[in-house]
PDB file of C-alpha atoms and ligand atoms in Angstrom:
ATOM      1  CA  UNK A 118     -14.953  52.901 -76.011  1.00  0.00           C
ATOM      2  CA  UNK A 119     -17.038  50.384 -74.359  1.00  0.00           C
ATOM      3  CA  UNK A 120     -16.211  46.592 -74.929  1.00  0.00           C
ATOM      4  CA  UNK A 121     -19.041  44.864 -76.779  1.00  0.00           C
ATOM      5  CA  UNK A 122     -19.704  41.264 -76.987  1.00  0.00           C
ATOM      6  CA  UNK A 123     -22.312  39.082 -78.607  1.00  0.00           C
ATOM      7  CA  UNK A 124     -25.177  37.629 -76.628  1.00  0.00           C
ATOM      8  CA  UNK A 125     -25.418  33.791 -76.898  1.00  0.00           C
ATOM      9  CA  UNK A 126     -28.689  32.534 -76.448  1.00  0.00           C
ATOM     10  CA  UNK A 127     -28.688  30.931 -73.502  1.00  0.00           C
ATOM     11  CA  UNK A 128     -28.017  34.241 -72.446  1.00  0.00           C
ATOM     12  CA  UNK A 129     -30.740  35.938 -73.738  1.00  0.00           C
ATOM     13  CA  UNK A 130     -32.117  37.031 -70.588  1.00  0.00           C
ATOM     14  CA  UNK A 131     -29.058  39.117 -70.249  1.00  0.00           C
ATOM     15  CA  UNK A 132     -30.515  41.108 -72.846  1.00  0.00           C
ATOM     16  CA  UNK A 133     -33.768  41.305 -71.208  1.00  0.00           C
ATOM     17  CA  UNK A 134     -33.685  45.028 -69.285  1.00  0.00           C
ATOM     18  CA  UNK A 135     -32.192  47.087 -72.104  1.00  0.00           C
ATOM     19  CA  UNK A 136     -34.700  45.746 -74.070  1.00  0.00           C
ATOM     20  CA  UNK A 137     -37.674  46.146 -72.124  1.00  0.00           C
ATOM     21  CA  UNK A 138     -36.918  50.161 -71.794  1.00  0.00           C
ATOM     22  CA  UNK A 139     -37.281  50.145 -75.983  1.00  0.00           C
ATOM     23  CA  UNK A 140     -39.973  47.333 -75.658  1.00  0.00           C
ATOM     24  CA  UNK A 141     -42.480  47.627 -72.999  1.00  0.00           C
ATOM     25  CA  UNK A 142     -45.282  45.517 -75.257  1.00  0.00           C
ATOM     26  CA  UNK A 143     -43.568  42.524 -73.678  1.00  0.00           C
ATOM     27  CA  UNK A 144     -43.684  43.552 -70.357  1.00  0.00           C
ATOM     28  CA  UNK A 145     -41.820  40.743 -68.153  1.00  0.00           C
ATOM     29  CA  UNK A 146     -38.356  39.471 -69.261  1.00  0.00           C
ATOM     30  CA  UNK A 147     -39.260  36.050 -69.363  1.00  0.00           C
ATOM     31  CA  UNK A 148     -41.833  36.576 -71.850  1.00  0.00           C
ATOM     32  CA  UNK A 149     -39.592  38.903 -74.020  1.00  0.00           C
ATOM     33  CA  UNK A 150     -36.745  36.444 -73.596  1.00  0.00           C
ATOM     34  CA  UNK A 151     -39.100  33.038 -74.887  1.00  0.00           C
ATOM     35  CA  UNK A 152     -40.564  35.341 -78.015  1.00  0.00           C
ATOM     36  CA  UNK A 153     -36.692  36.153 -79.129  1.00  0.00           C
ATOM     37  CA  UNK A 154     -35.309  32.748 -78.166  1.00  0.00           C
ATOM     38  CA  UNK A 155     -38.651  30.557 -79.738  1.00  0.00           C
ATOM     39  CA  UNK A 156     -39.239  33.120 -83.149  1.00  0.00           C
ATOM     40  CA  UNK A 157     -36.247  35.703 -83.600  1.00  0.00           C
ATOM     41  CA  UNK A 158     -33.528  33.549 -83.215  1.00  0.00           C
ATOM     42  CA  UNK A 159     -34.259  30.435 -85.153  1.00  0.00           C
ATOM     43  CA  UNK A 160     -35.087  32.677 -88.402  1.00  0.00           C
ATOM     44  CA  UNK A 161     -31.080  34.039 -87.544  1.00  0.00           C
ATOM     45  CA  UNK A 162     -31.572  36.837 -84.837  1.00  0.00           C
ATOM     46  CA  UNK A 163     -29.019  37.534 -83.072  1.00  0.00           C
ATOM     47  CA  UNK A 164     -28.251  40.051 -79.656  1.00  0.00           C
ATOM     48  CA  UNK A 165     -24.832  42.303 -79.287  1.00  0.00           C
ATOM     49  CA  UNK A 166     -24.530  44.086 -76.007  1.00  0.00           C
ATOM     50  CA  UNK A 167     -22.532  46.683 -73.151  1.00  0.00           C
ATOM     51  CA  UNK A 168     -22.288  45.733 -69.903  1.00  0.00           C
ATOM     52  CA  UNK A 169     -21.082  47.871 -66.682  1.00  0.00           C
ATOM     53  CA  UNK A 170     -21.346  46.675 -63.308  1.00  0.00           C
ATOM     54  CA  UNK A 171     -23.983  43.452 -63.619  1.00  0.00           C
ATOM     55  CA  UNK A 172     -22.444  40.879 -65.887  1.00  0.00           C
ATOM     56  CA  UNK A 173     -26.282  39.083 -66.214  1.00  0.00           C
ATOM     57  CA  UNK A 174     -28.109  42.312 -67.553  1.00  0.00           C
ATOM     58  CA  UNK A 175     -26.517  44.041 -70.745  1.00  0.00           C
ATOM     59  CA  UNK A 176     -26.727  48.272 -70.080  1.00  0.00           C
ATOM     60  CA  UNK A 177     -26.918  48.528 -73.907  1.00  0.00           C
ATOM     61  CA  UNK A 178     -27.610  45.915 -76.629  1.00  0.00           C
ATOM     62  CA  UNK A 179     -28.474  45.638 -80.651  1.00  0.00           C
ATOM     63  CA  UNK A 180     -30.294  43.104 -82.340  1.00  0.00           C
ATOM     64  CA  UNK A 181     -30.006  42.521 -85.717  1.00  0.00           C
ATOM     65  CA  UNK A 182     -29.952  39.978 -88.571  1.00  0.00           C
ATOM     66  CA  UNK A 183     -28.264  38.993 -91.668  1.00  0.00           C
ATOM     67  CA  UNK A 184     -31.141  39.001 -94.536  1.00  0.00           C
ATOM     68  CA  UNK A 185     -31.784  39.333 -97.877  1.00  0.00           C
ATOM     69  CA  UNK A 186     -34.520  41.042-100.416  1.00  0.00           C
ATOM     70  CA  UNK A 187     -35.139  42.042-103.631  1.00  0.00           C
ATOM     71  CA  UNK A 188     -35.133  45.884-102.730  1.00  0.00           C
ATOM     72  CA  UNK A 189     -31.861  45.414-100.648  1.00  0.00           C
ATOM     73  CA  UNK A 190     -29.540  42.982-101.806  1.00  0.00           C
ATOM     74  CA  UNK A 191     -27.212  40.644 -98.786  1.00  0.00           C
ATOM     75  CA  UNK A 192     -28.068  43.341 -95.954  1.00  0.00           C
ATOM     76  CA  UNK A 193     -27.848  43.523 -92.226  1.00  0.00           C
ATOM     77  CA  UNK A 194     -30.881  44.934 -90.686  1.00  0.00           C
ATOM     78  CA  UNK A 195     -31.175  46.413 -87.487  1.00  0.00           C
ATOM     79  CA  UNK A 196     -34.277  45.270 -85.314  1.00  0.00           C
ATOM     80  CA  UNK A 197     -33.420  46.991 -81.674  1.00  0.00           C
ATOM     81  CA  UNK A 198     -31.081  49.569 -80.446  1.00  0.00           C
ATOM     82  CA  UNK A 199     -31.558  50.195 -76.795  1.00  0.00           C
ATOM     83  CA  UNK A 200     -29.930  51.256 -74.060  1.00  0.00           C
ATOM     84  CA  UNK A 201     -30.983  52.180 -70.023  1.00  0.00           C
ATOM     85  CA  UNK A 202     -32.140  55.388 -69.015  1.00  0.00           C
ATOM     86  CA  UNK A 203     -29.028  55.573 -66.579  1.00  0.00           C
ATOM     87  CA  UNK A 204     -27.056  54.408 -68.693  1.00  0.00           C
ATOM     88  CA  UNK A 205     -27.688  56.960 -72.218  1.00  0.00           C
ATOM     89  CA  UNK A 206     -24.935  59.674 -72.925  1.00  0.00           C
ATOM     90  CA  UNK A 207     -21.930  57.263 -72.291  1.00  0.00           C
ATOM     91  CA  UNK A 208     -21.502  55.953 -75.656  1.00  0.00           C
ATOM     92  CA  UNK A 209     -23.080  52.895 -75.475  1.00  0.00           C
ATOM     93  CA  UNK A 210     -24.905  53.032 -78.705  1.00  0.00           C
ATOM     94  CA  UNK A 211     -21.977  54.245 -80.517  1.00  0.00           C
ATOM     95  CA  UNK A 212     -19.896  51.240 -79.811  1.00  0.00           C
ATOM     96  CA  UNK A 213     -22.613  49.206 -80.660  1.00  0.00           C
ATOM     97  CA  UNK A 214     -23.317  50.784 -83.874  1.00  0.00           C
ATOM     98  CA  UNK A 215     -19.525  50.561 -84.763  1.00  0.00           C
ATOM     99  CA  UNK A 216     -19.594  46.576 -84.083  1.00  0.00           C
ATOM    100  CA  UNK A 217     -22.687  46.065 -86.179  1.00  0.00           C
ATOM    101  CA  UNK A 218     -20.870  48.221 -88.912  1.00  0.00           C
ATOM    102  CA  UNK A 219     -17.656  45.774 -88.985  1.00  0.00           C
ATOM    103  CA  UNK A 220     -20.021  42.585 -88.528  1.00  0.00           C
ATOM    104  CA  UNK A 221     -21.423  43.537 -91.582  1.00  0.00           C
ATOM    105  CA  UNK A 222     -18.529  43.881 -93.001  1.00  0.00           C
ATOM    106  CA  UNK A 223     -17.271  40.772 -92.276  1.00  0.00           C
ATOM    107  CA  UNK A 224     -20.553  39.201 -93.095  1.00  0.00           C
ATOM    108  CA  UNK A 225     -19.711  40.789 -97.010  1.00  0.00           C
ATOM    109  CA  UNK A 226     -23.219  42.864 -96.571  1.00  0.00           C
ATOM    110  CA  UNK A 227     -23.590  45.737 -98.843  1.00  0.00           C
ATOM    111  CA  UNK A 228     -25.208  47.685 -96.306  1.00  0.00           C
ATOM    112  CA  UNK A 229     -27.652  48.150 -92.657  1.00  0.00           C
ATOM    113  CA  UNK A 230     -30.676  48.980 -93.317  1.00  0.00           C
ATOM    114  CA  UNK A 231     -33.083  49.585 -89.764  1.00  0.00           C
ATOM    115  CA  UNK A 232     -36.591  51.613 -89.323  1.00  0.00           C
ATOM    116  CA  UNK A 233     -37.237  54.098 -86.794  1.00  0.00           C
ATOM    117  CA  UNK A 234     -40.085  55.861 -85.811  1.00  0.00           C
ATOM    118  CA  UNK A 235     -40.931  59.827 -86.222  1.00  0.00           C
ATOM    119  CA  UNK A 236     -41.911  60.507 -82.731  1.00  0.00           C
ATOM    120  CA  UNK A 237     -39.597  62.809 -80.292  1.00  0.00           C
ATOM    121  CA  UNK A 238     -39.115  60.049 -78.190  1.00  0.00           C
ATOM    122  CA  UNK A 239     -36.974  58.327 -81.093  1.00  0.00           C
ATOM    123  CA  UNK A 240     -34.901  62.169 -81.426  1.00  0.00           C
ATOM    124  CA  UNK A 241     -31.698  60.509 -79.963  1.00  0.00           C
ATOM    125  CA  UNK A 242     -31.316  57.393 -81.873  1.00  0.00           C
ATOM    126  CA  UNK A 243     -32.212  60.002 -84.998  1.00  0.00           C
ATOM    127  CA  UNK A 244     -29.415  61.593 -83.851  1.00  0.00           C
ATOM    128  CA  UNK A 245     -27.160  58.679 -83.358  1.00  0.00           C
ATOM    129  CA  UNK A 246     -27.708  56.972 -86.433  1.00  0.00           C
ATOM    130  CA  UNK A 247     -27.424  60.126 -88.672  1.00  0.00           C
ATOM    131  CA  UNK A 248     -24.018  60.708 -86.933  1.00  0.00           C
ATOM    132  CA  UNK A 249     -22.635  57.204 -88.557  1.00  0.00           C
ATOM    133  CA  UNK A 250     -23.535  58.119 -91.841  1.00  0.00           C
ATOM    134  CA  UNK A 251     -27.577  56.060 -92.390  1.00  0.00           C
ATOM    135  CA  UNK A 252     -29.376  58.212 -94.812  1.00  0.00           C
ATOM    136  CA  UNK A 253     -33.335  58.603 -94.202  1.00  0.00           C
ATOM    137  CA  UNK A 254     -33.865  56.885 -97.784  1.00  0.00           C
ATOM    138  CA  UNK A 255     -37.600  55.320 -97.504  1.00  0.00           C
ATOM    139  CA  UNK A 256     -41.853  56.012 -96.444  1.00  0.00           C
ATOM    140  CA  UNK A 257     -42.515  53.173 -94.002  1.00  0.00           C
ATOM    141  CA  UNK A 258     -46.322  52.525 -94.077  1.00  0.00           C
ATOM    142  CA  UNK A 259     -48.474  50.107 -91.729  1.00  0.00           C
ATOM    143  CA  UNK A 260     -51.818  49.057 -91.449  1.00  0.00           C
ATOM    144  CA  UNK A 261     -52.750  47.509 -88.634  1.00  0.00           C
ATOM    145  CA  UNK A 262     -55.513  44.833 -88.532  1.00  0.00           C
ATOM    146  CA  UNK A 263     -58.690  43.878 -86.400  1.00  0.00           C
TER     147      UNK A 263
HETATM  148  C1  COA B 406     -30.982  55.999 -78.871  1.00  0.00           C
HETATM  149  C2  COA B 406     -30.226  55.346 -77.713  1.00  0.00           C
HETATM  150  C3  COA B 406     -30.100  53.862 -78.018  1.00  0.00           C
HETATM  151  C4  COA B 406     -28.835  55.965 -77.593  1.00  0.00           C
HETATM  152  O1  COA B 406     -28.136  55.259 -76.589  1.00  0.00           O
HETATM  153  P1  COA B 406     -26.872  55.887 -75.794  1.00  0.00           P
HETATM  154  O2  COA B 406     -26.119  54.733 -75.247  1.00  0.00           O
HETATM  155  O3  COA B 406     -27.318  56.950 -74.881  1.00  0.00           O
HETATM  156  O4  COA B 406     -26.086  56.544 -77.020  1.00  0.00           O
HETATM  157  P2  COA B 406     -24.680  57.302 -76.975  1.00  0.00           P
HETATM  158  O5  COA B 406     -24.248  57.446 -75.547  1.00  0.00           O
HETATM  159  O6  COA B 406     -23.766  56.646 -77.931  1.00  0.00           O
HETATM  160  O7  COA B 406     -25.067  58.735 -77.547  1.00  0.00           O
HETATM  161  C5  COA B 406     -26.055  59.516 -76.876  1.00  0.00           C
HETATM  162  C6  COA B 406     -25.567  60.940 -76.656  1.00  0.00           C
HETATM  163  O8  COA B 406     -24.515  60.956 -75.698  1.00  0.00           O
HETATM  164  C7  COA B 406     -23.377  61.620 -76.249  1.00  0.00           C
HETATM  165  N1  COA B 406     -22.202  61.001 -75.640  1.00  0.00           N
HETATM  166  C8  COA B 406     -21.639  59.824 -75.976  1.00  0.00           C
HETATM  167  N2  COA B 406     -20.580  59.578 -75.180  1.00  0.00           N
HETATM  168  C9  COA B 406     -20.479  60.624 -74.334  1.00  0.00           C
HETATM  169  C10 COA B 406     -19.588  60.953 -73.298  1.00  0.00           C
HETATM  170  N3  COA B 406     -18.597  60.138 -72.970  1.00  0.00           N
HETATM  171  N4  COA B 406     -19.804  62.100 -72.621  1.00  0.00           N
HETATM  172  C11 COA B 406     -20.822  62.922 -72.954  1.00  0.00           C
HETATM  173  N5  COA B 406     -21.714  62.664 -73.940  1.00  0.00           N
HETATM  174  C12 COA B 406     -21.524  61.521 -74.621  1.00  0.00           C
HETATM  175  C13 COA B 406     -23.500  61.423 -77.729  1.00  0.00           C
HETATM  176  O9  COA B 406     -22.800  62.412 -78.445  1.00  0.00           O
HETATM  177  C14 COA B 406     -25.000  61.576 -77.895  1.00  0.00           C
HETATM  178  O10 COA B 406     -25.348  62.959 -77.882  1.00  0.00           O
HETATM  179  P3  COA B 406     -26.707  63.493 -78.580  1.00  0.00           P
HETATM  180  O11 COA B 406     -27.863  62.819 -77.901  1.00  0.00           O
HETATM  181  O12 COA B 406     -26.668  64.958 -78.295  1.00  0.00           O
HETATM  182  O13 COA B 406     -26.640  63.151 -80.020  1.00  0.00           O
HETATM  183  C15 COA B 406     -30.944  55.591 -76.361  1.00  0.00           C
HETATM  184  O14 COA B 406     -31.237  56.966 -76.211  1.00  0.00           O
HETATM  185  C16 COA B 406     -32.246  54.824 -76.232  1.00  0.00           C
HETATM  186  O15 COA B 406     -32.248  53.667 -75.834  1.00  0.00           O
HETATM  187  N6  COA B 406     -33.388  55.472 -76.557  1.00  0.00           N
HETATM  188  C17 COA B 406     -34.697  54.857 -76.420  1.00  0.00           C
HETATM  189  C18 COA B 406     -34.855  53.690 -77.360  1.00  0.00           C
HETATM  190  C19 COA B 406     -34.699  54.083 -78.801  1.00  0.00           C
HETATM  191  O16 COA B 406     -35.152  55.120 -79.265  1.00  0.00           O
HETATM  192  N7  COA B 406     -34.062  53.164 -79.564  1.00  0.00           N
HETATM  193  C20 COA B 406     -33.900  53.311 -80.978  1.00  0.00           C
HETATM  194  C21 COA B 406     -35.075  52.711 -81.668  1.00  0.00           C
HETATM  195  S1  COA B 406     -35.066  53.061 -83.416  1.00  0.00           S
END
């Protein structure tokens, strides 16, 4: 299986590519890479990637946090699992999702909690996350605003 190591940040960039394939909204890496490194990390954010050939640009990464709610207890949620279109069917994702499980563990979480969405463009990482055991336990509802 595919070494896996956490991504500092002064490395975010590395994390930039993988990340833009899941998402576009952000549409340069420098802007993606400010947003994570100015908002996401400071409130604990953190980035855990694959790499193959490029050591600079992660194939696959996961970013996730250590949190805590009401509903959920000490948990570890799950923000972004993405990995390269050339890249996918190479068990990338697994090995990530088996180093976010022991982090957790580590961390003393009682569990991961992450959202996905319904469309058939998400029928992979349905697939992936069902295979390591998540259970589809909750309604996620949005309303966006003018
Ligand atoms: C979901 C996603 C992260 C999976 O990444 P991945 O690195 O391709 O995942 P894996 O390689 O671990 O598993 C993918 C498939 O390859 C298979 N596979 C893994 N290693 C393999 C190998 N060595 N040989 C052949 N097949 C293999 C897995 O069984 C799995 O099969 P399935 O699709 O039939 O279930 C990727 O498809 C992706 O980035 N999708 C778009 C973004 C997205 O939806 N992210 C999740 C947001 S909630």
């Amino acid at each position: 299986m595919a070494e896996v190591v956490e991504i500092p940040r002064a490395q975010t960039r590395h994390a930039a590519i993988a990340m833009l394939a899941l998402r576009p909204r952000w549409q340069s890496a420098e802007a993606l890479v400010e947003f994570i490194d100015t908002n996401l990390r400071p409130a604990g954010y953190r980035l855990a990637g694959v790499f193959d050939n490029d050591p600079e640009a992660a194939v696959s990464v996961i970013g996730f946090r250590e949190a805590w709610s009401t509903a959920w207890g000490h948990h570890l949620y799950v923000d972004d699992m993405s990995t390269i279109p050339d890249a996918r069917g190479r068990g990338h994702a697994e090995a990530l999702m088996r180093w976010v499980v022991v982090e957790a563990q580590r961390l003393n979480c009682e569990a991961i909690h992450l959202d996905s969405g319904v469309g058939a463009d998400r029928a992979a990482a349905h697939r992936l996350y069902m295979r390591n055991h998540f259970d589809i336990t909750a309604h996620h509802f949005t309303r966006l605003l003018d």
